[in-house]
Structures are given as C-alpha cells and as structure tokens.
C-alpha cells in the first residue's frame, strides 16, 4: 500500500514529495497498518486520531507521512487532524469531564488505572522502545531508558491520586473553613519530537491523576509511539473522552488547542520562541499555562574533579539522545589548571562515541530526528568557524543516508559567540576556561536560559555553593541527565514556567477552592 523511497538525491526527494502530495488526500487509509521493525519485531501501528477511546479517521481524511531518520525511508502515513477534529476531541473531553466519570470518582480508582496503563506498557516495552527508535532515530538503549522512565513515572503519579488534600483552617468557633483542590477541566497538551513517549507520559499522568481530561497533540515528525500506547487507555479502565490524541501540525492543531474556549489549561514542551507564542495565545483567554522550553546549560568541571568520570558525564550531557535534549550540557566550563588535560581526554572519548544504526546495541548516538534539524546543526558548525572558534573534533555529517552527524567540540570560544549563546539542539559543545568559583558562576548565569546545570568536583562544599547560586531548575552534581520519576524538572527564566514530574506538577493541574460556612 505504501511505497518506500529513499532520500539522497534531489530527484528522489521530489518524487517522495509528489507521492506525499498524492497520499495526503488518500481517503482509504486503514486505522492500523502492519509494520516490521528493523530488529525483526512486528506489530500493528494505529494511524487514526484517538478520540473517545477509539481510533478514527480525520474528518477531512488527509494524511501525512512519517519518515525514519536513520534510513530516510517512509514508515507509514497517519491521519492529519485539523480544527474540526480538535473541536470533536475537545467536546469529547468536556463531556467526559462534565459527566463525572473520571473527575468525581474515588481518586484511588484513578491511581489504579494509571498503574494498569503502566502494566500494559511494561508488557510491550521492547516493541514500544523499538517504535521510538524507528520514529525518532535515537539509539535503542536510550529508547529503552525512556520507556522505563515512562513506566516508573506513571506508577509514581498513580501514588499521588489520594494525596490531593486540602486543609482545615482554624478561623474560630463561628465558622467552619476548609480548602480543597479541584481539577481544571479540559487540558490542552503539546509535546515535542525529541522524547515523544516520555513527554506523553509527563503530560497526561499529572492531568489524569488530578481528575482532568486531555486533548494532546503529538509532534508531526514522531506521532507513532503515543498512538500505539493510546490503545491501552480503554484497557486500563480510563473512560471515553478522558484522553484524546490529535496528530497534526502546530500551526493548525496546536493553535486550535491553544485558542479553544473550552480548554482551561495549556501544557507545552518545545522551543522558547514557540513557547512565547503559546503563552500569548493562552493569555488571550486567561488559560493556565505551563511551559518547558529551551536551554543552554552549563556543565562545570573543577580542578579537583575525577577527569575520566567528568568526561563521561560531559559525553552523557551532550551526546545523549543525539544532543536533542533541552537540558543538554552544551556549555562546558573547565578550570584552567586541568583544561588541556581534559580537552585531550574528551577529544579521544568523543571520537570513540559510536554513531550510526540506532538498532545496533553498541550505538550511543543515533540519528538526528529530521533533515531540518541536521541542517540547522551543520549551519551552526559553520557559524562557529566563522566566529573564530576552534573546531577540535567532529562537525561533519556522517554518511549519505540517514541524518547522522559526528560529535562536535568547539574550543577557544568567547561568551558573545552565537554557538555559546544560542540553543543548537544537537551534539555540539563549547569548552571555556575559568579561574575562580566566582567567575564560573557569573559565566554560568550569563544566559537567557536556566534549565539545568552540571557540577563536577570532589569538594561537596564547592558543589553546594555553586548549586545554590546557579540559575537553573535542575542541578546535577558529579552526574548529568540523571532523571528520576519523583524529582521535579523545569526551568528558570526563558527555560519555562512550571514543573514536570514530582508532586510539584500537581499544582499545575488543580485549583484551590476555599469553603467557609457560618455555624448556626
């Protein structure tokens, strides 16, 4: 039914686009298609929108193609949602909220349902990890880590179900006064392409455990894993309309969700520029909004650090997930006495990083998720060269098929360079010398962002001093990209508003009601 084509030449590209134009109006796309994964696993991929616990065709019957970043081959098509599909999904979510089938049940039942959802995902975790690798291009071991964190987080969120307590307020003997937390209603959620399934879980879990309903837009380049796991929603005992997934494009589906009058809250993960637009759209109707946005995170190495361990943490901080991580440690600051030694060690280890087939068990860095992202990263490499930075290693596309790039290190940078200031969102790191603790704190904070930071030292006093003074939502000490399902994640400044994970995220999905009764 679907013709597989390979990019590489302009003629092939033109042919694929022509085929895509034809298939966009294909009105008989089945709601599931069989897919055989590169590792030999086979499964049925849902292609429809997920509304009212059913996969359905979009109203206009349009579709869009999904491309494998590691092969540049078409995987399949999925249905493309439009404004009228968003309307239908919001109506389903509003009906589910209003009828009380989810919001007013015993909170324990919501927790049980989330645990069942985690059970289904755990049962299919190898298939799901493989879908993520096929669709996103990340290394299979990274995908497995994502899926495990999804499972852990769903279970952790389930544990919060019966802990949404209000408080009794002593206002004397004439009145009975208390507060309670209530869900907001329909929550609009927009997730990115770098961690498709993980962001799906980070968004829906706190919304559901607090009694809300959801209309979620996947990233157009990576819709497959969220659609696959959505088939488990009804099996887990979650009523129709509570979770709705509309695949589509940001300017259409995303905008429709943000401006819909019945959507009471927007949660977005993505670029700072898009986040600002969404925040303005949400403000127009006074929607509650949480935004997890970009970053340019400092990773600081003091002279008393274990250099070999620090280098491995730098590699994890910048090359993990192909560098497509909002909190990537993309600005490395090294105390001058160990600068040369660390550069030497880091260059050797960086060039030893296995880049390539993401289904190869030994691969650490898979493909970039799209041709657009690859081109952006390569353009920044050229910017760095023109700005006068020294290209120490990498900076080149790897091969001619698939969106691969060599791990890239720039030295001899100044703080006003674009490669130091701007988020590249790829496996590109800059390295800068510093002398004193005071100096490196100033350098670390010289950014519009504030998502994360890393500190490497054997002196715990130094670590805590710097951690307390760096403007970052998450600080890792002698580790990096070290997530835990109970630890809140979010940013300062241009890196966003609100938190994901942890009990803190529950505040994003509830509102406080005060009740004061005069005693007769």
Coordinates of C-alpha atoms in Angstrom, one line a residue:
X1 CA 0.0 0.0 0.0
X2 CA 2.8 2.4 0.8
X3 CA 5.8 2.9 -1.4
X4 CA 9.2 3.1 0.4
X5 CA 11.5 5.6 -1.1
X6 CA 15.0 6.8 0.0
X7 CA 16.2 10.3 0.1
X8 CA 19.6 11.3 -1.1
X9 CA 19.2 12.9 -4.5
X10 CA 17.0 15.9 -5.4
X11 CA 15.1 13.7 -7.8
X12 CA 14.3 11.2 -5.1
X13 CA 13.3 14.0 -2.8
X14 CA 11.0 15.5 -5.5
X15 CA 9.5 12.1 -6.1
X16 CA 8.8 11.5 -2.5
X17 CA 7.1 14.9 -2.1
X18 CA 5.0 14.2 -5.2
X19 CA 3.9 10.9 -3.7
X20 CA 3.2 12.5 -0.4
X21 CA 1.0 15.1 -2.0
X22 CA -1.0 12.3 -3.6
X23 CA -1.3 10.3 -0.4
X24 CA -2.3 13.3 1.8
X25 CA -5.8 13.1 0.3
X26 CA -5.9 9.3 0.4
X27 CA -9.3 8.6 1.8
X28 CA -9.0 4.9 2.5
X29 CA -6.0 4.7 4.9
X30 CA -6.8 1.9 7.3
X31 CA -6.8 2.7 11.0
X32 CA -3.9 0.3 11.6
X33 CA -1.1 -0.8 9.4
X34 CA 1.3 -3.7 9.9
X35 CA 5.0 -2.7 10.4
X36 CA 8.0 -4.9 10.6
X37 CA 10.7 -3.3 12.7
X38 CA 14.5 -3.5 11.8
X39 CA 15.1 -5.8 14.7
X40 CA 12.5 -8.3 13.4
X41 CA 9.6 -7.4 15.7
X42 CA 6.3 -7.0 14.0
X43 CA 3.2 -5.0 15.3
X44 CA 0.1 -3.2 14.2
X45 CA 0.6 0.6 14.1
X46 CA -2.5 2.7 14.8
X47 CA -2.9 5.6 12.2
X48 CA -6.1 7.3 13.3
X49 CA -6.8 10.1 15.7
X50 CA -7.6 8.8 19.1
X51 CA -11.0 10.3 20.3
X52 CA -13.5 8.9 22.7
X53 CA -11.3 5.8 23.2
X54 CA -11.5 4.9 19.5
X55 CA -9.1 5.4 16.6
X56 CA -10.9 7.4 13.9
X57 CA -10.1 8.9 10.6
X58 CA -9.7 12.7 10.5
X59 CA -12.8 14.5 9.2
X60 CA -11.0 15.7 6.0
X61 CA -9.4 12.3 5.5
X62 CA -6.0 13.9 5.0
X63 CA -2.8 12.1 6.0
X64 CA 0.9 12.8 6.3
X65 CA 3.9 10.6 6.1
X66 CA 6.2 9.6 8.9
X67 CA 9.9 9.2 8.0
X68 CA 12.6 7.1 9.7
X69 CA 15.5 9.4 10.5
X70 CA 18.1 6.7 10.3
X71 CA 17.2 5.4 6.8
X72 CA 15.2 8.3 5.3
X73 CA 12.6 5.8 4.3
X74 CA 8.9 6.2 4.8
X75 CA 7.5 4.2 7.7
X76 CA 3.8 4.9 7.1
X77 CA 1.1 7.6 7.0
X78 CA -1.1 8.7 9.8
X79 CA -4.3 10.8 9.7
X80 CA -3.8 14.5 9.9
X81 CA -6.1 16.4 12.3
X82 CA -7.5 19.9 11.6
X83 CA -9.5 22.4 13.5
X84 CA -12.7 20.4 13.2
X85 CA -11.0 17.4 14.7
X86 CA -9.8 19.4 17.6
X87 CA -13.4 20.6 18.2
X88 CA -14.5 17.0 18.3
X89 CA -11.8 16.0 20.7
X90 CA -12.4 18.9 23.0
X91 CA -16.2 18.2 23.0
X92 CA -15.4 14.6 24.0
X93 CA -13.0 15.7 26.7
X94 CA -15.5 18.3 28.0
X95 CA -18.3 15.7 28.1
X96 CA -16.1 13.2 30.0
X97 CA -15.2 15.9 32.5
X98 CA -18.8 17.1 32.9
X99 CA -20.3 13.7 33.4
X100 CA -18.0 13.0 36.3
X101 CA -16.9 9.6 35.0
X102 CA -13.3 10.5 35.8
X103 CA -13.2 13.7 37.8
X104 CA -15.5 12.7 40.7
X105 CA -14.6 9.0 41.1
X106 CA -12.7 7.8 44.1
X107 CA -9.1 9.1 43.4
X108 CA -7.8 5.6 44.3
X109 CA -9.5 4.3 41.1
X110 CA -7.6 6.9 39.0
X111 CA -4.4 5.6 40.5
X112 CA -5.3 2.0 39.8
X113 CA -6.0 2.9 36.2
X114 CA -2.6 4.6 35.8
X115 CA -0.9 1.6 37.2
X116 CA -2.8 -0.7 34.8
X117 CA -1.6 1.6 32.0
X118 CA 1.9 1.2 33.2
X119 CA 1.4 -2.6 33.2
X120 CA 0.4 -2.7 29.6
X121 CA 3.3 -0.5 28.5
X122 CA 5.7 -2.7 30.5
X123 CA 4.3 -5.8 28.8
X124 CA 5.1 -4.3 25.4
X125 CA 8.2 -2.3 26.4
X126 CA 10.5 -3.8 23.8
X127 CA 8.1 -3.1 20.9
X128 CA 7.5 0.4 22.2
X129 CA 11.2 1.2 22.6
X130 CA 11.7 -0.1 19.0
X131 CA 8.9 2.1 17.7
X132 CA 10.5 5.1 19.4
X133 CA 13.9 4.3 17.8
X134 CA 12.4 3.8 14.4
X135 CA 10.4 7.0 14.5
X136 CA 12.8 9.3 16.4
X137 CA 16.2 7.9 15.4
X138 CA 17.6 7.6 18.9
X139 CA 19.7 4.7 20.0
X140 CA 17.7 1.6 21.1
X141 CA 19.2 1.7 24.6
X142 CA 18.2 5.3 25.0
X143 CA 14.6 4.3 23.9
X144 CA 14.6 1.5 26.5
X145 CA 15.6 4.0 29.2
X146 CA 12.8 6.4 28.1
X147 CA 10.2 3.6 28.2
X148 CA 11.3 2.5 31.7
X149 CA 11.1 6.1 32.9
X150 CA 7.6 6.3 31.4
X151 CA 6.6 3.2 33.4
X152 CA 8.2 4.5 36.6
X153 CA 6.6 7.9 36.3
X154 CA 3.1 6.5 35.6
X155 CA 3.4 4.4 38.8
X156 CA 4.7 7.3 40.8
X157 CA 1.9 9.6 39.6
X158 CA -0.6 6.9 40.5
X159 CA 0.7 7.2 44.0
X160 CA -0.4 10.8 44.2
X161 CA -4.0 10.0 43.4
X162 CA -5.3 10.0 47.0
X163 CA -2.8 12.7 48.3
X164 CA -4.5 15.8 46.9
X165 CA -5.5 17.0 50.2
X166 CA -6.9 20.4 51.2
X167 CA -6.6 21.8 54.7
X168 CA -8.8 22.7 57.6
X169 CA -8.3 26.3 58.6
X170 CA -8.9 27.4 62.2
X171 CA -10.9 30.6 62.0
X172 CA -12.5 30.5 65.4
X173 CA -15.7 28.9 66.7
X174 CA -18.2 30.8 64.5
X175 CA -17.2 29.3 61.1
X176 CA -16.1 26.0 59.6
X177 CA -13.4 26.8 57.0
X178 CA -11.5 24.5 54.7
X179 CA -9.9 24.3 51.3
X180 CA -10.0 21.6 48.6
X181 CA -8.1 21.1 45.3
X182 CA -10.2 20.6 42.2
X183 CA -9.3 19.7 38.6
X184 CA -9.3 22.4 36.0
X185 CA -11.3 20.6 33.2
X186 CA -10.0 20.1 29.7
X187 CA -6.2 20.4 29.4
X188 CA -4.6 21.0 26.1
X189 CA -1.1 19.5 25.7
X190 CA 1.5 19.8 23.0
X191 CA 4.6 17.6 23.1
X192 CA 7.9 17.7 21.2
X193 CA 9.7 15.2 18.9
X194 CA 12.9 14.5 21.0
X195 CA 11.2 12.4 23.7
X196 CA 7.9 11.5 22.2
X197 CA 6.6 8.9 24.6
X198 CA 8.3 10.3 27.7
X199 CA 6.7 13.7 27.1
X200 CA 3.3 12.0 26.5
X201 CA 3.6 10.4 30.0
X202 CA 4.9 13.6 31.6
X203 CA 1.9 15.4 30.3
X204 CA -1.0 13.0 30.7
X205 CA -0.1 11.5 34.1
X206 CA -0.5 14.6 36.3
X207 CA -3.6 15.7 34.3
X208 CA -5.3 12.4 34.8
X209 CA -4.4 11.7 38.4
X210 CA -5.9 15.1 39.4
X211 CA -9.2 14.3 37.5
X212 CA -8.7 16.4 34.4
X213 CA -9.3 15.3 30.8
X214 CA -6.8 15.8 27.9
X215 CA -6.5 16.8 24.3
X216 CA -2.9 16.2 23.2
X217 CA -1.1 16.9 20.0
X218 CA 1.9 14.8 19.1
X219 CA 4.9 16.2 17.2
X220 CA 4.2 15.7 13.5
X221 CA 7.6 14.0 12.9
X222 CA 7.2 11.5 15.8
X223 CA 3.5 10.5 16.3
X224 CA 3.8 6.7 16.4
X225 CA 4.6 5.7 20.0
X226 CA 1.9 7.9 21.5
X227 CA -0.7 6.5 19.1
X228 CA 0.5 2.9 19.9
X229 CA 0.2 3.2 23.7
X230 CA -3.1 5.0 23.4
X231 CA -4.7 1.7 22.6
X232 CA -4.1 0.8 26.2
X233 CA -6.2 3.7 27.6
X234 CA -9.6 1.9 27.5
X235 CA -8.0 -1.4 28.6
X236 CA -6.7 0.3 31.7
X237 CA -10.2 1.4 32.6
X238 CA -9.9 5.1 31.6
X239 CA -13.4 6.2 30.4
X240 CA -14.1 7.5 26.8
X241 CA -13.1 11.1 26.2
X242 CA -10.6 11.4 29.1
X243 CA -7.6 11.1 26.8
X244 CA -7.7 12.3 23.2
X245 CA -4.8 12.4 20.7
X246 CA -4.9 14.6 17.6
X247 CA -1.9 14.1 15.3
X248 CA -1.2 17.2 13.1
X249 CA 0.8 20.3 12.6
X250 CA 1.4 23.1 15.1
X251 CA 0.1 26.0 13.2
X252 CA -3.3 24.2 12.8
X253 CA -3.8 21.7 15.5
X254 CA -1.6 23.3 18.1
X255 CA -3.1 26.7 17.5
X256 CA -6.7 25.3 17.6
X257 CA -6.0 23.7 21.0
X258 CA -4.4 26.9 22.4
X259 CA -7.3 29.1 21.4
X260 CA -10.2 26.8 22.1
X261 CA -12.5 28.4 24.6
X262 CA -13.3 25.1 26.4
X263 CA -9.6 24.3 27.0
X264 CA -8.8 25.6 30.5
X265 CA -5.0 24.8 30.6
X266 CA -2.1 24.5 28.1
X267 CA 1.0 22.5 28.7
X268 CA 3.7 22.8 26.1
X269 CA 7.2 21.4 25.8
X270 CA 9.4 22.8 22.9
X271 CA 11.3 25.8 21.8
X272 CA 11.3 29.1 23.7
X273 CA 10.1 31.0 20.6
X274 CA 7.1 28.8 20.2
X275 CA 6.5 28.8 23.9
X276 CA 6.2 32.6 23.9
X277 CA 3.6 32.5 21.2
X278 CA 1.6 29.8 23.1
X279 CA 1.8 31.8 26.3
X280 CA 0.4 34.8 24.5
X281 CA -2.4 32.7 23.0
X282 CA -3.2 31.2 26.3
X283 CA -3.3 34.7 27.9
X284 CA -5.9 35.8 25.5
X285 CA -8.5 33.6 27.3
X286 CA -6.7 33.5 30.6
X287 CA -5.8 29.9 30.4
X288 CA -3.4 28.4 32.9
X289 CA -0.2 27.6 31.2
X290 CA 3.0 25.6 31.9
X291 CA 5.9 25.7 29.5
X292 CA 9.1 23.6 29.5
X293 CA 11.3 25.3 27.0
X294 CA 14.8 25.6 25.7
X295 CA 18.2 25.6 27.4
X296 CA 21.9 26.3 27.1
X297 CA 23.0 24.6 30.2
X298 CA 26.5 25.0 31.8
X299 CA 28.5 21.9 32.8
X300 CA 31.3 22.9 35.2
X301 CA 34.4 20.9 35.9
X302 CA 36.6 22.0 38.8
X303 CA 40.3 21.1 39.0
X304 CA 39.7 18.5 41.9
X305 CA 37.2 16.5 39.8
X306 CA 37.9 13.0 38.6
X307 CA 38.7 13.9 35.0
X308 CA 37.8 10.5 33.5
X309 CA 34.4 10.5 35.2
X310 CA 33.8 14.1 34.4
X311 CA 34.5 13.4 30.7
X312 CA 32.0 10.6 30.7
X313 CA 29.4 12.9 32.3
X314 CA 30.1 15.5 29.7
X315 CA 29.6 13.0 26.9
X316 CA 26.3 11.9 28.5
X317 CA 25.4 15.5 28.9
X318 CA 25.8 16.5 25.3
X319 CA 25.7 13.4 23.0
X320 CA 22.9 11.5 24.8
X321 CA 19.8 11.4 22.7
X322 CA 21.9 12.8 19.8
X323 CA 22.2 16.1 21.7
X324 CA 18.5 16.7 21.1
X325 CA 17.9 17.4 24.8
X326 CA 16.6 20.7 26.1
X327 CA 18.8 20.5 29.2
X328 CA 21.9 19.3 27.3
X329 CA 25.2 20.4 28.9
X330 CA 26.2 22.4 25.8
X331 CA 28.4 24.9 27.6
X332 CA 31.4 23.2 29.3
X333 CA 33.5 25.3 31.7
X334 CA 36.8 23.8 32.8
X335 CA 39.1 25.2 35.5
X336 CA 42.3 26.3 33.7
X337 CA 44.8 24.1 35.5
X338 CA 43.1 20.9 34.0
X339 CA 41.9 22.5 30.8
X340 CA 44.5 20.9 28.4
X341 CA 44.3 17.5 30.1
X342 CA 40.5 17.4 29.9
X343 CA 40.4 18.6 26.3
X344 CA 42.8 15.8 25.4
X345 CA 40.8 13.1 27.2
X346 CA 37.4 14.5 25.9
X347 CA 38.6 14.6 22.3
X348 CA 39.7 10.9 22.5
X349 CA 36.5 9.8 24.2
X350 CA 34.3 11.9 21.9
X351 CA 35.8 10.4 18.8
X352 CA 35.2 6.9 20.2
X353 CA 31.4 7.5 20.6
X354 CA 29.6 5.0 18.4
X355 CA 27.4 6.9 15.9
X356 CA 25.1 5.1 13.5
X357 CA 22.4 2.5 13.2
X358 CA 20.2 3.1 16.2
X359 CA 19.2 -0.5 16.4
X360 CA 22.8 -1.6 16.9
X361 CA 23.1 -2.4 20.6
X362 CA 26.6 -0.7 20.7
X363 CA 25.4 2.6 19.2
X364 CA 25.3 5.5 21.7
X365 CA 24.4 8.4 19.3
X366 CA 21.7 7.7 16.7
X367 CA 20.3 9.9 14.1
X368 CA 19.0 13.5 14.3
X369 CA 15.3 13.4 14.1
X370 CA 14.9 15.3 10.8
X371 CA 16.7 16.7 7.8
X372 CA 15.7 20.2 9.1
X373 CA 17.4 19.6 12.4
X374 CA 20.5 18.1 10.8
X375 CA 20.8 21.2 8.5
X376 CA 20.3 23.5 11.5
X377 CA 23.1 21.8 13.4
X378 CA 25.5 21.9 10.4
X379 CA 24.7 25.5 9.9
X380 CA 25.8 26.3 13.5
X381 CA 29.0 24.5 12.9
X382 CA 29.7 26.9 10.0
X383 CA 28.7 29.8 12.3
X384 CA 31.2 28.7 14.9
X385 CA 34.0 28.5 12.4
X386 CA 33.2 32.0 11.0
X387 CA 33.1 33.4 14.6
X388 CA 36.7 32.2 15.1
X389 CA 36.1 29.2 17.4
X390 CA 38.5 26.2 17.0
X391 CA 36.8 23.1 15.7
X392 CA 38.5 20.5 17.9
X393 CA 36.6 17.5 16.7
X394 CA 33.6 16.4 14.5
X395 CA 31.4 18.9 12.8
X396 CA 30.6 16.8 9.8
X397 CA 27.7 14.7 8.5
X398 CA 28.3 11.0 8.8
X399 CA 27.5 9.0 5.7
X400 CA 25.0 10.0 3.0
X401 CA 21.9 8.1 4.2
X402 CA 20.3 9.0 7.5
X403 CA 20.6 12.2 9.5
X404 CA 23.8 11.4 11.3
X405 CA 26.5 13.9 12.5
X406 CA 29.8 13.4 14.2
X407 CA 30.0 14.5 17.9
X408 CA 31.4 18.1 17.7
X409 CA 33.6 20.0 20.1
X410 CA 34.5 23.8 19.8
X411 CA 37.3 25.4 21.8
X412 CA 38.7 28.9 22.0
X413 CA 35.2 30.4 22.3
X414 CA 34.1 33.7 23.7
X415 CA 30.9 34.3 25.5
X416 CA 29.4 36.5 22.9
X417 CA 29.6 33.9 20.1
X418 CA 26.3 32.6 18.8
X419 CA 27.4 29.0 19.4
X420 CA 27.7 29.8 23.1
X421 CA 24.6 31.9 23.4
X422 CA 22.0 30.1 21.2
X423 CA 20.5 26.7 21.6
X424 CA 21.8 24.4 18.8
X425 CA 19.9 21.3 20.0
X426 CA 22.4 18.8 18.7
X427 CA 25.7 17.1 19.6
X428 CA 27.7 20.3 19.6
X429 CA 29.6 21.5 22.7
X430 CA 31.7 24.6 23.5
X431 CA 34.5 24.5 26.1
X432 CA 35.7 27.5 28.0
X433 CA 38.4 28.1 30.7
X434 CA 37.7 29.7 34.1
X435 CA 39.9 30.6 37.1
X436 CA 37.7 31.0 40.2
X437 CA 34.4 29.8 41.5
X438 CA 33.0 33.4 41.4
X439 CA 34.0 33.7 37.8
X440 CA 32.4 30.4 36.7
X441 CA 29.1 31.2 38.5
X442 CA 29.0 34.5 36.6
X443 CA 29.7 32.7 33.3
X444 CA 27.1 30.0 34.0
X445 CA 24.4 32.6 34.7
X446 CA 25.3 34.7 31.6
X447 CA 22.4 33.2 29.6
X448 CA 18.7 33.9 28.9
X449 CA 18.1 30.3 29.8
X450 CA 18.1 28.4 33.2
X451 CA 17.0 24.8 32.7
X452 CA 19.9 22.8 34.1
X453 CA 23.5 22.8 35.2
X454 CA 26.2 20.2 36.0
X455 CA 28.9 20.5 38.6
X456 CA 31.9 18.2 38.8
X457 CA 34.1 18.3 41.9
X458 CA 35.3 16.2 44.9
X459 CA 34.6 19.1 47.2
X460 CA 31.0 18.9 48.4
X461 CA 31.1 22.5 49.8
X462 CA 32.1 23.8 46.4
X463 CA 29.3 21.7 44.8
X464 CA 26.6 23.1 47.1
X465 CA 27.9 26.6 46.9
X466 CA 27.7 26.6 43.2
X467 CA 24.4 24.7 43.0
X468 CA 22.8 27.3 45.2
X469 CA 24.0 30.2 43.1
X470 CA 23.5 28.9 39.6
X471 CA 20.2 29.9 38.0
X472 CA 18.9 26.5 36.9
X473 CA 15.8 24.4 37.6
X474 CA 17.9 21.3 37.9
X475 CA 21.5 20.9 39.1
X476 CA 23.3 17.6 38.7
X477 CA 26.5 17.0 40.8
X478 CA 29.0 14.5 39.5
X479 CA 26.4 13.2 37.1
X480 CA 24.3 14.6 34.2
X481 CA 21.0 13.9 32.5
X482 CA 20.2 11.8 35.6
X483 CA 16.4 11.9 35.8
X484 CA 14.2 10.4 38.5
X485 CA 10.5 10.0 38.3
X486 CA 10.0 11.7 41.7
X487 CA 12.3 14.7 41.0
X488 CA 10.7 17.8 39.6
X489 CA 12.0 19.2 36.3
X490 CA 11.6 22.6 34.8
X491 CA 13.4 25.9 34.2
X492 CA 14.1 29.4 35.3
X493 CA 13.9 32.5 33.0
X494 CA 13.4 31.7 29.3
X495 CA 13.5 28.0 30.0
X496 CA 9.9 28.0 31.1
X497 CA 7.2 28.1 33.7
X498 CA 6.0 25.3 36.0
X499 CA 7.4 21.8 36.6
X500 CA 7.2 18.3 35.2
X501 CA 7.3 15.2 37.5
X502 CA 7.3 15.2 41.3
X503 CA 4.5 16.4 43.5
X504 CA 5.1 19.9 42.3
X505 CA 3.5 19.2 39.0
X506 CA 0.1 18.6 40.6
X507 CA -0.2 22.3 41.3
X508 CA -0.3 22.9 37.5
X509 CA -3.4 20.8 37.1
X510 CA -5.6 21.9 40.1
X511 CA -7.2 25.0 41.5
X512 CA -7.9 25.8 45.1
X513 CA -11.4 26.3 46.4
X514 CA -12.0 27.8 49.8
X515 CA -15.2 26.9 51.6
X516 CA -16.3 29.0 54.7
X517 CA -19.5 28.1 56.5
X518 CA -21.1 30.0 59.3
X519 CA -22.1 27.8 62.1
X520 CA -25.7 28.2 63.3

